[in-house]
mmCIF file of C-alpha atoms in Angstrom:
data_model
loop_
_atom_site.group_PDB
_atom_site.id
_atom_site.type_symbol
_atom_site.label_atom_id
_atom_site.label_comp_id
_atom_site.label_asym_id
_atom_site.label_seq_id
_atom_site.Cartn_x
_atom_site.Cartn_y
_atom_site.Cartn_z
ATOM 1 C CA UNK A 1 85.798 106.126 101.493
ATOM 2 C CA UNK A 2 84.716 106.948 97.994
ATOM 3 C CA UNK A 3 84.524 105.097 94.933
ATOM 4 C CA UNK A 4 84.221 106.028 91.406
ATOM 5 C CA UNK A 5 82.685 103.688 89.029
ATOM 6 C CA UNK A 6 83.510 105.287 85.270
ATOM 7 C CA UNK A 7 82.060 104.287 81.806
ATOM 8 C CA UNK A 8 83.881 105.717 79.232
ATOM 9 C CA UNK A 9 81.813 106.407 75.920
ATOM 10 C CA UNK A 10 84.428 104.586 73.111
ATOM 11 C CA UNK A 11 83.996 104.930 69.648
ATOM 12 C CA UNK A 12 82.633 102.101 67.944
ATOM 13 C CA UNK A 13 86.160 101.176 66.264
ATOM 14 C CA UNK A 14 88.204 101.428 69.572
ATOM 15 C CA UNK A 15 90.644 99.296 69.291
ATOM 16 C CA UNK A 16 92.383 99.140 72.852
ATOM 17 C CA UNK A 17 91.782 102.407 74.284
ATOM 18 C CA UNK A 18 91.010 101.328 77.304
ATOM 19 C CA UNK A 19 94.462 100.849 79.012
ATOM 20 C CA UNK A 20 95.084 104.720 78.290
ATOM 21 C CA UNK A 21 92.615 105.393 80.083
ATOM 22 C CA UNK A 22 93.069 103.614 82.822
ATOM 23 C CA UNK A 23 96.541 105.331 83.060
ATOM 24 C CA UNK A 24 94.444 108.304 83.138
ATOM 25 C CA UNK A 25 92.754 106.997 86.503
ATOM 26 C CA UNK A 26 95.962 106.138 87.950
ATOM 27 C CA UNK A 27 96.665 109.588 87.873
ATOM 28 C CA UNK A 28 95.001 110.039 90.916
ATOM 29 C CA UNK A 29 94.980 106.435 92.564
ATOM 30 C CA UNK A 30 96.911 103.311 92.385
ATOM 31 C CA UNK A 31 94.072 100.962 93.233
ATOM 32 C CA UNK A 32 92.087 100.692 89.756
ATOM 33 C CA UNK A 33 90.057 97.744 88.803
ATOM 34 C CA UNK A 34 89.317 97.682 85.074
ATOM 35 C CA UNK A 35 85.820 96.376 83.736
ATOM 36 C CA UNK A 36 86.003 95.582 80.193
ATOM 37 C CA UNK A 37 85.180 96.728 77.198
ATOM 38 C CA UNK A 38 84.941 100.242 78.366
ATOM 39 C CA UNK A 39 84.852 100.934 82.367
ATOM 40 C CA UNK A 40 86.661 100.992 85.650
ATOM 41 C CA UNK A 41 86.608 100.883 89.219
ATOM 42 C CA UNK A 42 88.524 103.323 90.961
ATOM 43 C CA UNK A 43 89.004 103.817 94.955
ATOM 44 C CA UNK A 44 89.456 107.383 95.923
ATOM 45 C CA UNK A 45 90.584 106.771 99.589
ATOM 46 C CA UNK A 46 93.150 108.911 100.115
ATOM 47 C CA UNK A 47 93.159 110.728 96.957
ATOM 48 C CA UNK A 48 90.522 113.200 98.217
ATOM 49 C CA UNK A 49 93.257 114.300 101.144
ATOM 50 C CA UNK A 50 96.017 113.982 99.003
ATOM 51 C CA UNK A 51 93.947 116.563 96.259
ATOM 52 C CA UNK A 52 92.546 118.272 98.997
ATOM 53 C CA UNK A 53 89.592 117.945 96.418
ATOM 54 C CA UNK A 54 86.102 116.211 96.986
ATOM 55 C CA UNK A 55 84.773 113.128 94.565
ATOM 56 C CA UNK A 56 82.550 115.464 92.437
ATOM 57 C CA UNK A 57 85.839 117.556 91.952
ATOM 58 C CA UNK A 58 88.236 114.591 90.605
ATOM 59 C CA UNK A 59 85.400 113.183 88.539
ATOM 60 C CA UNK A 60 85.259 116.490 86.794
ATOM 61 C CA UNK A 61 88.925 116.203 86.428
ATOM 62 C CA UNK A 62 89.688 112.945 85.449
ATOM 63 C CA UNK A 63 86.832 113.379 82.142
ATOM 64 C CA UNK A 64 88.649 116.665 81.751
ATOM 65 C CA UNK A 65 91.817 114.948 81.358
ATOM 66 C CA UNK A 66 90.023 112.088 79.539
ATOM 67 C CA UNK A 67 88.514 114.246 77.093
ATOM 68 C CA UNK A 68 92.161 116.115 76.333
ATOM 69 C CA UNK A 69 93.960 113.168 76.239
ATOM 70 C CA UNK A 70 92.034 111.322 74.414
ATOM 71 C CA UNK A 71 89.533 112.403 72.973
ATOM 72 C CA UNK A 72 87.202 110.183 75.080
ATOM 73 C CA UNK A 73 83.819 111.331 77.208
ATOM 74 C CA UNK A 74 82.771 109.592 80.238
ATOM 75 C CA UNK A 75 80.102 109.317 82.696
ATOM 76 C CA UNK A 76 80.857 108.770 86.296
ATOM 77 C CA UNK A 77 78.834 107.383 89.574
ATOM 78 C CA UNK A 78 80.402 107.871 92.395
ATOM 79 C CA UNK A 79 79.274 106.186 96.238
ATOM 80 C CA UNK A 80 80.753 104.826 99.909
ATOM 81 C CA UNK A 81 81.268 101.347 97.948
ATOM 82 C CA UNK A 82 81.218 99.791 94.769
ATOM 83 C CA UNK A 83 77.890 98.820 94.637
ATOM 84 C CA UNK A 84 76.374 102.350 94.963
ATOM 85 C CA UNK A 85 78.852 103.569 92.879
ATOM 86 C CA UNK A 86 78.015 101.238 90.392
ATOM 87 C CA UNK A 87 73.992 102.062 90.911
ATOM 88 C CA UNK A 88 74.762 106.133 90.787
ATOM 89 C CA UNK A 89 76.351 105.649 87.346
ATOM 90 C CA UNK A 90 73.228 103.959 85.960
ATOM 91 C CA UNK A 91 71.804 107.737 86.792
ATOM 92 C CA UNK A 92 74.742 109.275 86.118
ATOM 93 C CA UNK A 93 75.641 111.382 82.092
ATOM 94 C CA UNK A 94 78.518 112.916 80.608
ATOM 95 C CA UNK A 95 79.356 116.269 82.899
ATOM 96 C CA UNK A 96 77.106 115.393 85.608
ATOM 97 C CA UNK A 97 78.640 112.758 88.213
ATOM 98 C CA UNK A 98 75.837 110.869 90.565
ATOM 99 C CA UNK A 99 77.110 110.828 93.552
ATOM 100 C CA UNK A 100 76.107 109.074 96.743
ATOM 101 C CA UNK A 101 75.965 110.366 100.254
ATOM 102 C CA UNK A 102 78.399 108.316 102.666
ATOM 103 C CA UNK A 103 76.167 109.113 105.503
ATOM 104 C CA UNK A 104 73.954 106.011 106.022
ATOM 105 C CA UNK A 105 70.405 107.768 105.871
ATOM 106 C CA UNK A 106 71.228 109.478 102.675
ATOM 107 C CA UNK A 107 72.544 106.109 101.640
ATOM 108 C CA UNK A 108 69.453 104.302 102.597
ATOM 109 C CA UNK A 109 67.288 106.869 101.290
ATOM 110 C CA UNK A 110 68.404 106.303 97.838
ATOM 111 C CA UNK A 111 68.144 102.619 97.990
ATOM 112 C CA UNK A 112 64.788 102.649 99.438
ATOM 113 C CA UNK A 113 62.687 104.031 96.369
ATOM 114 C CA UNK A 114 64.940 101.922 93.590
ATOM 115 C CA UNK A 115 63.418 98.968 91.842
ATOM 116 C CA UNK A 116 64.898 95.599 93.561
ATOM 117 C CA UNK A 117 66.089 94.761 89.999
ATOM 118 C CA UNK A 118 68.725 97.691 90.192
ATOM 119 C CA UNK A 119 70.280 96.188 92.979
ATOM 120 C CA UNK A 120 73.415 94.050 91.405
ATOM 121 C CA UNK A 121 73.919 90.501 90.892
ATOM 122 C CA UNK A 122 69.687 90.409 91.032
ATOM 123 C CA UNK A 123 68.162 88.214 87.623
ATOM 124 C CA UNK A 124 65.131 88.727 86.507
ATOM 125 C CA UNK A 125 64.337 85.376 87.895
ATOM 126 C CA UNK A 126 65.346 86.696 90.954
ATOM 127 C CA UNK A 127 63.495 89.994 90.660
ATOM 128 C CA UNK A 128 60.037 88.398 89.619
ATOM 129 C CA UNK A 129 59.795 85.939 92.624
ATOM 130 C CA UNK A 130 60.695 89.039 94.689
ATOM 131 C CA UNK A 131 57.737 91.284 93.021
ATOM 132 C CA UNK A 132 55.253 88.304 93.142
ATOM 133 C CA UNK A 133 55.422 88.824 96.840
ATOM 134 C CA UNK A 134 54.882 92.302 97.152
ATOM 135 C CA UNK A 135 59.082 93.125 97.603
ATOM 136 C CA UNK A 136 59.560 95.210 94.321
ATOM 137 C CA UNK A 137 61.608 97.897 95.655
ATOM 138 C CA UNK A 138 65.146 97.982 97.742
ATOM 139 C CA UNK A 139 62.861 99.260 100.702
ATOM 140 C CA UNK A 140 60.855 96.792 101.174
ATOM 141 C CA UNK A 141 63.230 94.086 100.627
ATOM 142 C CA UNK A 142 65.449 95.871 103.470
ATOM 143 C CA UNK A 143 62.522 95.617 106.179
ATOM 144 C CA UNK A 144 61.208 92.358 105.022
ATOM 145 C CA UNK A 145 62.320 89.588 107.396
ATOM 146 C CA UNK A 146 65.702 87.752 106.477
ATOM 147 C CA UNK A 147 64.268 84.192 107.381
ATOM 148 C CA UNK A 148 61.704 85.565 104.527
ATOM 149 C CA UNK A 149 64.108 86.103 101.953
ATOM 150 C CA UNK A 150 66.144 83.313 102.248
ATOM 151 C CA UNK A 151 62.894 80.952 102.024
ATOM 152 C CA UNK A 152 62.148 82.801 98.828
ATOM 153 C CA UNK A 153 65.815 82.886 97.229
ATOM 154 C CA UNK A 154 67.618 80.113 99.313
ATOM 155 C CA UNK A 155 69.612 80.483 102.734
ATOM 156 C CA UNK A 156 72.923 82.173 101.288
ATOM 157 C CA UNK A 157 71.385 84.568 98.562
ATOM 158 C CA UNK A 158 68.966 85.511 101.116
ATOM 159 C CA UNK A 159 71.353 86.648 103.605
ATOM 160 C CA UNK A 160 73.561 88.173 101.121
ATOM 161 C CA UNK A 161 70.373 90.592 99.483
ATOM 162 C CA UNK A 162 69.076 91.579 102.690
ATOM 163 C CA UNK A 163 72.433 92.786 103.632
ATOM 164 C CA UNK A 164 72.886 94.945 100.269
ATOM 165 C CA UNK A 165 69.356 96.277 100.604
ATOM 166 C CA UNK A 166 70.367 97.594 103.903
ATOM 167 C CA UNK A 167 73.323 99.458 102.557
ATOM 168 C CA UNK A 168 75.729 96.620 103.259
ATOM 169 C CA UNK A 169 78.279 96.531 100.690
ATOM 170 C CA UNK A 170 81.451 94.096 101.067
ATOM 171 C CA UNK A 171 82.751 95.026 98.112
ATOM 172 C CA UNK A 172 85.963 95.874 97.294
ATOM 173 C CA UNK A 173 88.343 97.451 94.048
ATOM 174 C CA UNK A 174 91.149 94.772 93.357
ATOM 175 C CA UNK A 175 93.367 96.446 91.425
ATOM 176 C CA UNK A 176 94.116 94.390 87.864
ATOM 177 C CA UNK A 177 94.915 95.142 84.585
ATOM 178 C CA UNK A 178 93.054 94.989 81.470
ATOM 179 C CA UNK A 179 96.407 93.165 80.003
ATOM 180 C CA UNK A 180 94.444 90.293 81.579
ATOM 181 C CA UNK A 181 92.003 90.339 78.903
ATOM 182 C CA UNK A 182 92.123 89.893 74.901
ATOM 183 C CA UNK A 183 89.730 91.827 72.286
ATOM 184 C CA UNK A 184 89.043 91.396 68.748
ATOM 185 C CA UNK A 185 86.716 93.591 67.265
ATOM 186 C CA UNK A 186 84.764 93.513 64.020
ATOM 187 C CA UNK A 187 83.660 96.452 62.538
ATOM 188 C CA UNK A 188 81.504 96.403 59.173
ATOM 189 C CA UNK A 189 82.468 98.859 56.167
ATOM 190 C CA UNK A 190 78.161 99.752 56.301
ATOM 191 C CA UNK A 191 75.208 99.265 58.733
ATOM 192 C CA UNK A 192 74.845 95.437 59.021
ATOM 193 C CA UNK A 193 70.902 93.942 59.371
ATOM 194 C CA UNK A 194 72.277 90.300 58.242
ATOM 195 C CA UNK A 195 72.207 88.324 61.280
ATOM 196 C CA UNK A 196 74.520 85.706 59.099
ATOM 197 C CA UNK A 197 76.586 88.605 58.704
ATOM 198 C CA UNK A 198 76.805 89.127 62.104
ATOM 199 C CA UNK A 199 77.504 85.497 63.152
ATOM 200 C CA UNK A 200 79.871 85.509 60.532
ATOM 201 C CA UNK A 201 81.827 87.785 62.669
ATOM 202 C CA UNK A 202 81.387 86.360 65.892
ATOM 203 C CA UNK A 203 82.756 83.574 64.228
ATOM 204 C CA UNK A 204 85.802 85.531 63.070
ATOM 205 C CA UNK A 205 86.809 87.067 66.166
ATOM 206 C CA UNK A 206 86.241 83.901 68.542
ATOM 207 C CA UNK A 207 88.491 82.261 66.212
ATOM 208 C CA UNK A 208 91.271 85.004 66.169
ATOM 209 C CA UNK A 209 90.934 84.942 70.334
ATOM 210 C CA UNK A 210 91.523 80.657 70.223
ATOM 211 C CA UNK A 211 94.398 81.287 68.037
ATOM 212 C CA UNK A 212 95.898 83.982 70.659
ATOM 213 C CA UNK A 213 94.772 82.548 73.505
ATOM 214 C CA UNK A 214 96.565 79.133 71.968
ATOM 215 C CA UNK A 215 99.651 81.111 70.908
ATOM 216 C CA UNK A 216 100.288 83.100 75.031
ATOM 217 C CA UNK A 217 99.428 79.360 76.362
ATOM 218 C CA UNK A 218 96.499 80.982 77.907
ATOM 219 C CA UNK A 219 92.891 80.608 79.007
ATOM 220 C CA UNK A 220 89.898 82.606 79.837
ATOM 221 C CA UNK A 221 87.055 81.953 82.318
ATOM 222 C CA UNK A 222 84.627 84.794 80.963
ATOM 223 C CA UNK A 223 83.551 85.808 77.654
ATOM 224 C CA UNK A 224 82.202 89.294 76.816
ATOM 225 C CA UNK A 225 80.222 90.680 73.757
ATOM 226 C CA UNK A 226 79.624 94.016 72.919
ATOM 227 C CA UNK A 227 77.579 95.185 69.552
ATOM 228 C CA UNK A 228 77.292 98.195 68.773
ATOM 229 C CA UNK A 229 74.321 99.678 67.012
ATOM 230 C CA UNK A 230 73.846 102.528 64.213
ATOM 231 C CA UNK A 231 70.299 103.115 66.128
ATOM 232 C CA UNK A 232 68.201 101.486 68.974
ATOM 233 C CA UNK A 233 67.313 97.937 67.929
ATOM 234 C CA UNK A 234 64.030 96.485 68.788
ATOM 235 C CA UNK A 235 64.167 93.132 70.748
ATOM 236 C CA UNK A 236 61.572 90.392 70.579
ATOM 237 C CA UNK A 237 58.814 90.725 72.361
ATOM 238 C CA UNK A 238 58.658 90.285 75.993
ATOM 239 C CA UNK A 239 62.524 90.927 75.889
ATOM 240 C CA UNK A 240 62.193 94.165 77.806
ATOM 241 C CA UNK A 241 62.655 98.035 76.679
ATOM 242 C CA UNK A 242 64.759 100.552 75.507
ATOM 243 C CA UNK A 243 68.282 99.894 75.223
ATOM 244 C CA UNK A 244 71.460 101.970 74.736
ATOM 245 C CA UNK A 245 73.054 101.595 71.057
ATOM 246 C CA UNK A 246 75.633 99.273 73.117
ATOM 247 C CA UNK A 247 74.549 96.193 74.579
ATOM 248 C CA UNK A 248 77.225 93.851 76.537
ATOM 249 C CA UNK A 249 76.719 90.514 77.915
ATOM 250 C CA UNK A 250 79.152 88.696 79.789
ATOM 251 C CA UNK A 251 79.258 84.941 80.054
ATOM 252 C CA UNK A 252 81.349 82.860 82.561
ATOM 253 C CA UNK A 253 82.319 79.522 80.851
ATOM 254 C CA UNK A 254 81.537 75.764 81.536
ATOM 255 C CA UNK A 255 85.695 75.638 82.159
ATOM 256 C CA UNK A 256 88.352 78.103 81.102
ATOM 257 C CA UNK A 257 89.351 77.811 77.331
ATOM 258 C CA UNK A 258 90.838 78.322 74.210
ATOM 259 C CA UNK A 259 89.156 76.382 72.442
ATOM 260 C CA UNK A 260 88.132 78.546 69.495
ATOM 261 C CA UNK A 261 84.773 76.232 69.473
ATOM 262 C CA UNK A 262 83.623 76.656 72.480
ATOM 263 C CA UNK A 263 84.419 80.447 72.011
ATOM 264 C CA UNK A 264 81.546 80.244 68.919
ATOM 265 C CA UNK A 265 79.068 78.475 71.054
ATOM 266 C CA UNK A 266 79.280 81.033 74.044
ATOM 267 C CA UNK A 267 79.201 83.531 71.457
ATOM 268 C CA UNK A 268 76.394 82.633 69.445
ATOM 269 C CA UNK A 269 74.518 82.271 72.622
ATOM 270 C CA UNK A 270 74.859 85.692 73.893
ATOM 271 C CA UNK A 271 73.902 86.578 70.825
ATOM 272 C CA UNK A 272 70.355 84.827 70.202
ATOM 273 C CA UNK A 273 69.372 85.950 73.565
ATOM 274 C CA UNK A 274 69.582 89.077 72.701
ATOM 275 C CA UNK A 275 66.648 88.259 70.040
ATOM 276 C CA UNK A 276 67.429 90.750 67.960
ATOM 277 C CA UNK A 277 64.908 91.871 64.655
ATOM 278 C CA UNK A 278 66.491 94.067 62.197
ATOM 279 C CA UNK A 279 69.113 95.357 63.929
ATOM 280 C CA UNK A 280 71.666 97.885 61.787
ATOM 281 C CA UNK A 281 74.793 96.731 63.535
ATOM 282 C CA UNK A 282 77.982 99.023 63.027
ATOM 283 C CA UNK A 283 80.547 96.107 64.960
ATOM 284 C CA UNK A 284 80.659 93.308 67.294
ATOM 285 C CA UNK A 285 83.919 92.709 69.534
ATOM 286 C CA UNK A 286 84.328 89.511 71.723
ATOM 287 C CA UNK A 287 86.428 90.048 74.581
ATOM 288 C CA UNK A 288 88.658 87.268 76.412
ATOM 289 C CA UNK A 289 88.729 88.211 80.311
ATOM 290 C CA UNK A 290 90.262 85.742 83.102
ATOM 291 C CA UNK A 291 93.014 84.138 81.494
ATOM 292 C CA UNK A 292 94.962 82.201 83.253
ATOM 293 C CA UNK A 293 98.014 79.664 82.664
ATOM 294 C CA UNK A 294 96.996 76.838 80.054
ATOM 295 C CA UNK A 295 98.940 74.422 82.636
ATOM 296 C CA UNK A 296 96.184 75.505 85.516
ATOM 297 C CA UNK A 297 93.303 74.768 83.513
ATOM 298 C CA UNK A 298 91.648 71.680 83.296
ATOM 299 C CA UNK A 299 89.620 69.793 80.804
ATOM 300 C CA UNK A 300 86.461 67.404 81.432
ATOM 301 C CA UNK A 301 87.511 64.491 79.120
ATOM 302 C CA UNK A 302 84.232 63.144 77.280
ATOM 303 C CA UNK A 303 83.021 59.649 74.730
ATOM 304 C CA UNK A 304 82.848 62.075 72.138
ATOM 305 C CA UNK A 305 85.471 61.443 69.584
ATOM 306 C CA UNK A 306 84.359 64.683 67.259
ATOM 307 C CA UNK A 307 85.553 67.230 70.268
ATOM 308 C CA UNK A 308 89.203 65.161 70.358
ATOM 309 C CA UNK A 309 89.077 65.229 66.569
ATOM 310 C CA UNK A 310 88.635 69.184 66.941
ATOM 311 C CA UNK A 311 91.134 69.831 68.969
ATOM 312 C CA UNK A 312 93.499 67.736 67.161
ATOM 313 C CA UNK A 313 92.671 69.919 64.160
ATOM 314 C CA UNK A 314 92.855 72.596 65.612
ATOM 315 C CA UNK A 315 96.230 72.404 66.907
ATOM 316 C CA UNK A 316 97.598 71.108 63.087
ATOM 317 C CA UNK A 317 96.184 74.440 62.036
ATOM 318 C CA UNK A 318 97.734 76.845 64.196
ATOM 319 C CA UNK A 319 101.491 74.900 63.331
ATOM 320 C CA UNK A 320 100.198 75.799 59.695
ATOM 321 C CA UNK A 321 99.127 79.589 60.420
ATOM 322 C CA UNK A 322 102.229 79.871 61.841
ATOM 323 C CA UNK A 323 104.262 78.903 59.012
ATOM 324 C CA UNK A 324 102.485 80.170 56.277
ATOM 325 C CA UNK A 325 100.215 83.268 57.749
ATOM 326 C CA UNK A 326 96.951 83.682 59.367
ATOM 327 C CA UNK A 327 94.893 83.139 56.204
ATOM 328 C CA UNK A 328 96.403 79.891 55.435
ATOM 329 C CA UNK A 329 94.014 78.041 57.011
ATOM 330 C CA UNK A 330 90.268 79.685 57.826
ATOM 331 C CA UNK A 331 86.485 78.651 59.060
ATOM 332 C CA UNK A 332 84.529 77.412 55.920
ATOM 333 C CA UNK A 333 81.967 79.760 56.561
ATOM 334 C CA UNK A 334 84.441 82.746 56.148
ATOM 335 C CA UNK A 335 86.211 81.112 53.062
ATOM 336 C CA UNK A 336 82.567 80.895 51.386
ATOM 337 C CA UNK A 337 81.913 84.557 52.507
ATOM 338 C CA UNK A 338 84.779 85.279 50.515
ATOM 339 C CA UNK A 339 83.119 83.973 47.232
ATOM 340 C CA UNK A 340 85.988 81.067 47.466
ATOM 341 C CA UNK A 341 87.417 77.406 48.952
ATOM 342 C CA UNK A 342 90.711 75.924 48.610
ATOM 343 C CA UNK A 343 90.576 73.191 46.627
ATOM 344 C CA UNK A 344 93.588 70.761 46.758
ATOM 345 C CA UNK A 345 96.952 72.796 44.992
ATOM 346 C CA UNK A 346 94.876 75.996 44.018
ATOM 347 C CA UNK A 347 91.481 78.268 44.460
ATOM 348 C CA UNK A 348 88.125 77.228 42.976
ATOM 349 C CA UNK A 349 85.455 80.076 43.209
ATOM 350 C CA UNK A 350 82.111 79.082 45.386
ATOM 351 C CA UNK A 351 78.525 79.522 44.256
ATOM 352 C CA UNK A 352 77.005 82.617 46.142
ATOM 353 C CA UNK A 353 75.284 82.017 49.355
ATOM 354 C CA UNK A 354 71.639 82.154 48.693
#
């Protein structure tokens, strides 16, 4: 069995390109698992007999086909299982698929000289307890003892790491859609360094995803943010090294939302952490993945009478966007960015922000 993992190289105004290109994969299988904002999982069993054509051969096609259709280059890892496939396309560029050996020598052979930290789902929590006791590469985590393991990183994650670093992949492509997700993307008209600027339009976008969310009675689980870069930004110290110009973080959330609040929180949070100084930022996008009904979700009630109050406003607004437009009724902060406030019947021009 072979897997594909793709990462398709979007512009940084995409808008939502990738369910194109997903059609593009499902060209040549029907089991495709999209990864938002820009990759895929795709599981070639099958296809290879059905093409009479081997995994380096339909990668080459399918960017082919991506690059004709739409205009869009990719890079693609390929492997027995989604986690090597996902590994090899960490190695993998534009024209040149990684690909990795079914056979389980080759397979072990290119887990053995990998840092543990490339193996996936590993923290760097994770990763430094593992290299404080000598286990800093797949290797040796594979031949260390599992009792030794799970007394470093607990019973279950113990088991579950010594089994990857053997090869062990469980694994699987569930074939989804990325119609289960929502995007709203803010580009800026120059290179932004503000980092009020940028929160700005975090703020903007997690409010336009509470409103939709709020409008298809949905919620989501996950929260992703991707900025995009005009050059390679440099982090805070002790943050770690070089970075592409895109950086994504995904963050699962205390309880699936759409609360446009807790939307800012999660998103100002990813953001911090990134720490960064001086970045020129071209665009963020916040993307809403995991939604479910709004009558499966539940809600941990709370003694705080400024969250009901919220939500209570919140809901008043959206009756008022939808009766008198989307900029009827707007976040403070973006009214004042706009150099004015409503003020009871009319508009009253703001002071500039200092």
């Amino acid at each position: 069995m072979t897997i594909l993992c793709v990462r398709f190289q979007l512009p940084p105004v995409s808008g939502d390109a990738l369910p194109g290109l997903l059609g593009t994969l499902e060209e040549f299988t029907p089991v495709v698992e999209a990864l938002p904002p820009d990759g895929a999982l795709a599981d070639l069993r099958g296809a290879e007999r059905y093409f009479r054509r081997d995994a380096v051969e339909l990668a080459s096609l399918i960017r082919v086909r991506a690059l004709a259709w739409h205009g869009v280059d990719c890079a693609i890892g390929a492997g027995p299982g989604p986690m090597s496939a996902r590994m090899a396309l960490r190695e993998a560029v534009p024209g040149q698929p990684k690909v990795v050996p079914e056979e389980p020598g080759a397979l072990a052979e290119f887990l053995a000289r990998r840092p543990v930290r490339a193996l996936p789902g590993i923290g760097a929590a994770t990763a430094r307890t593992l290299c404080a006791y000598g286990l800093d590469s797949i290797g040796k985590v594979a031949a260390a003892p599992p009792a030794t393991l799970q007394r470093l990183v607990g019973a279950r994650a113990g088991g579950e790491l010594h089994a990857m670093a053997r090869g062990v992949d469980r694994g699987r492509v569930v074939p989804n859609g990325v119609s289960r997700s929502l995007v709203a993307e803010r580009p800026f008209p120059q290179d932004e360094l503000d980092p009020g600027e940028h929160r700005r339009a975090l703020l903007s976008a997690a409010a336009e995803l509470g409103a939709r969310l709020r409008a298809l009675r949905k919620v989501c689980r996950t929260l992703t943010l991707t900025v995009r870069y005009a050059e390679l930004p440099r982090f805070r110290a002790g943050a770690g090294g070089g970075t592409p110009a895109t950086t994504v973080r995904s963050r699962a959330l205390a309880e699936p939302t759409a609360h446009s609040s807790a939307l800012t929180g999660a998103a100002y949070r990813m953001y911090e952490a990134l720490g960064l100084q001086r970045a020129r930022v071209r665009g963020v996008a916040l993307r809403a993945e995991g939604l479910d009904p709004v009558e499966g979700a539940s809600h941990q009630l709370t003694f705080d009478p400024v969250d009901e109050k919220v939500r209570r406003l919140e809901e008043v607004a959206d009756r008022v966007r939808a009766k008198f437009g989307e900029r009827a009724v707007v976040p403070g902060a973006l009214a004042l960015r706009e150099g004015r406030v409503r003020v009871g019947g009319g508009w009253a021009r703001s002071s500039p922000r200092p």
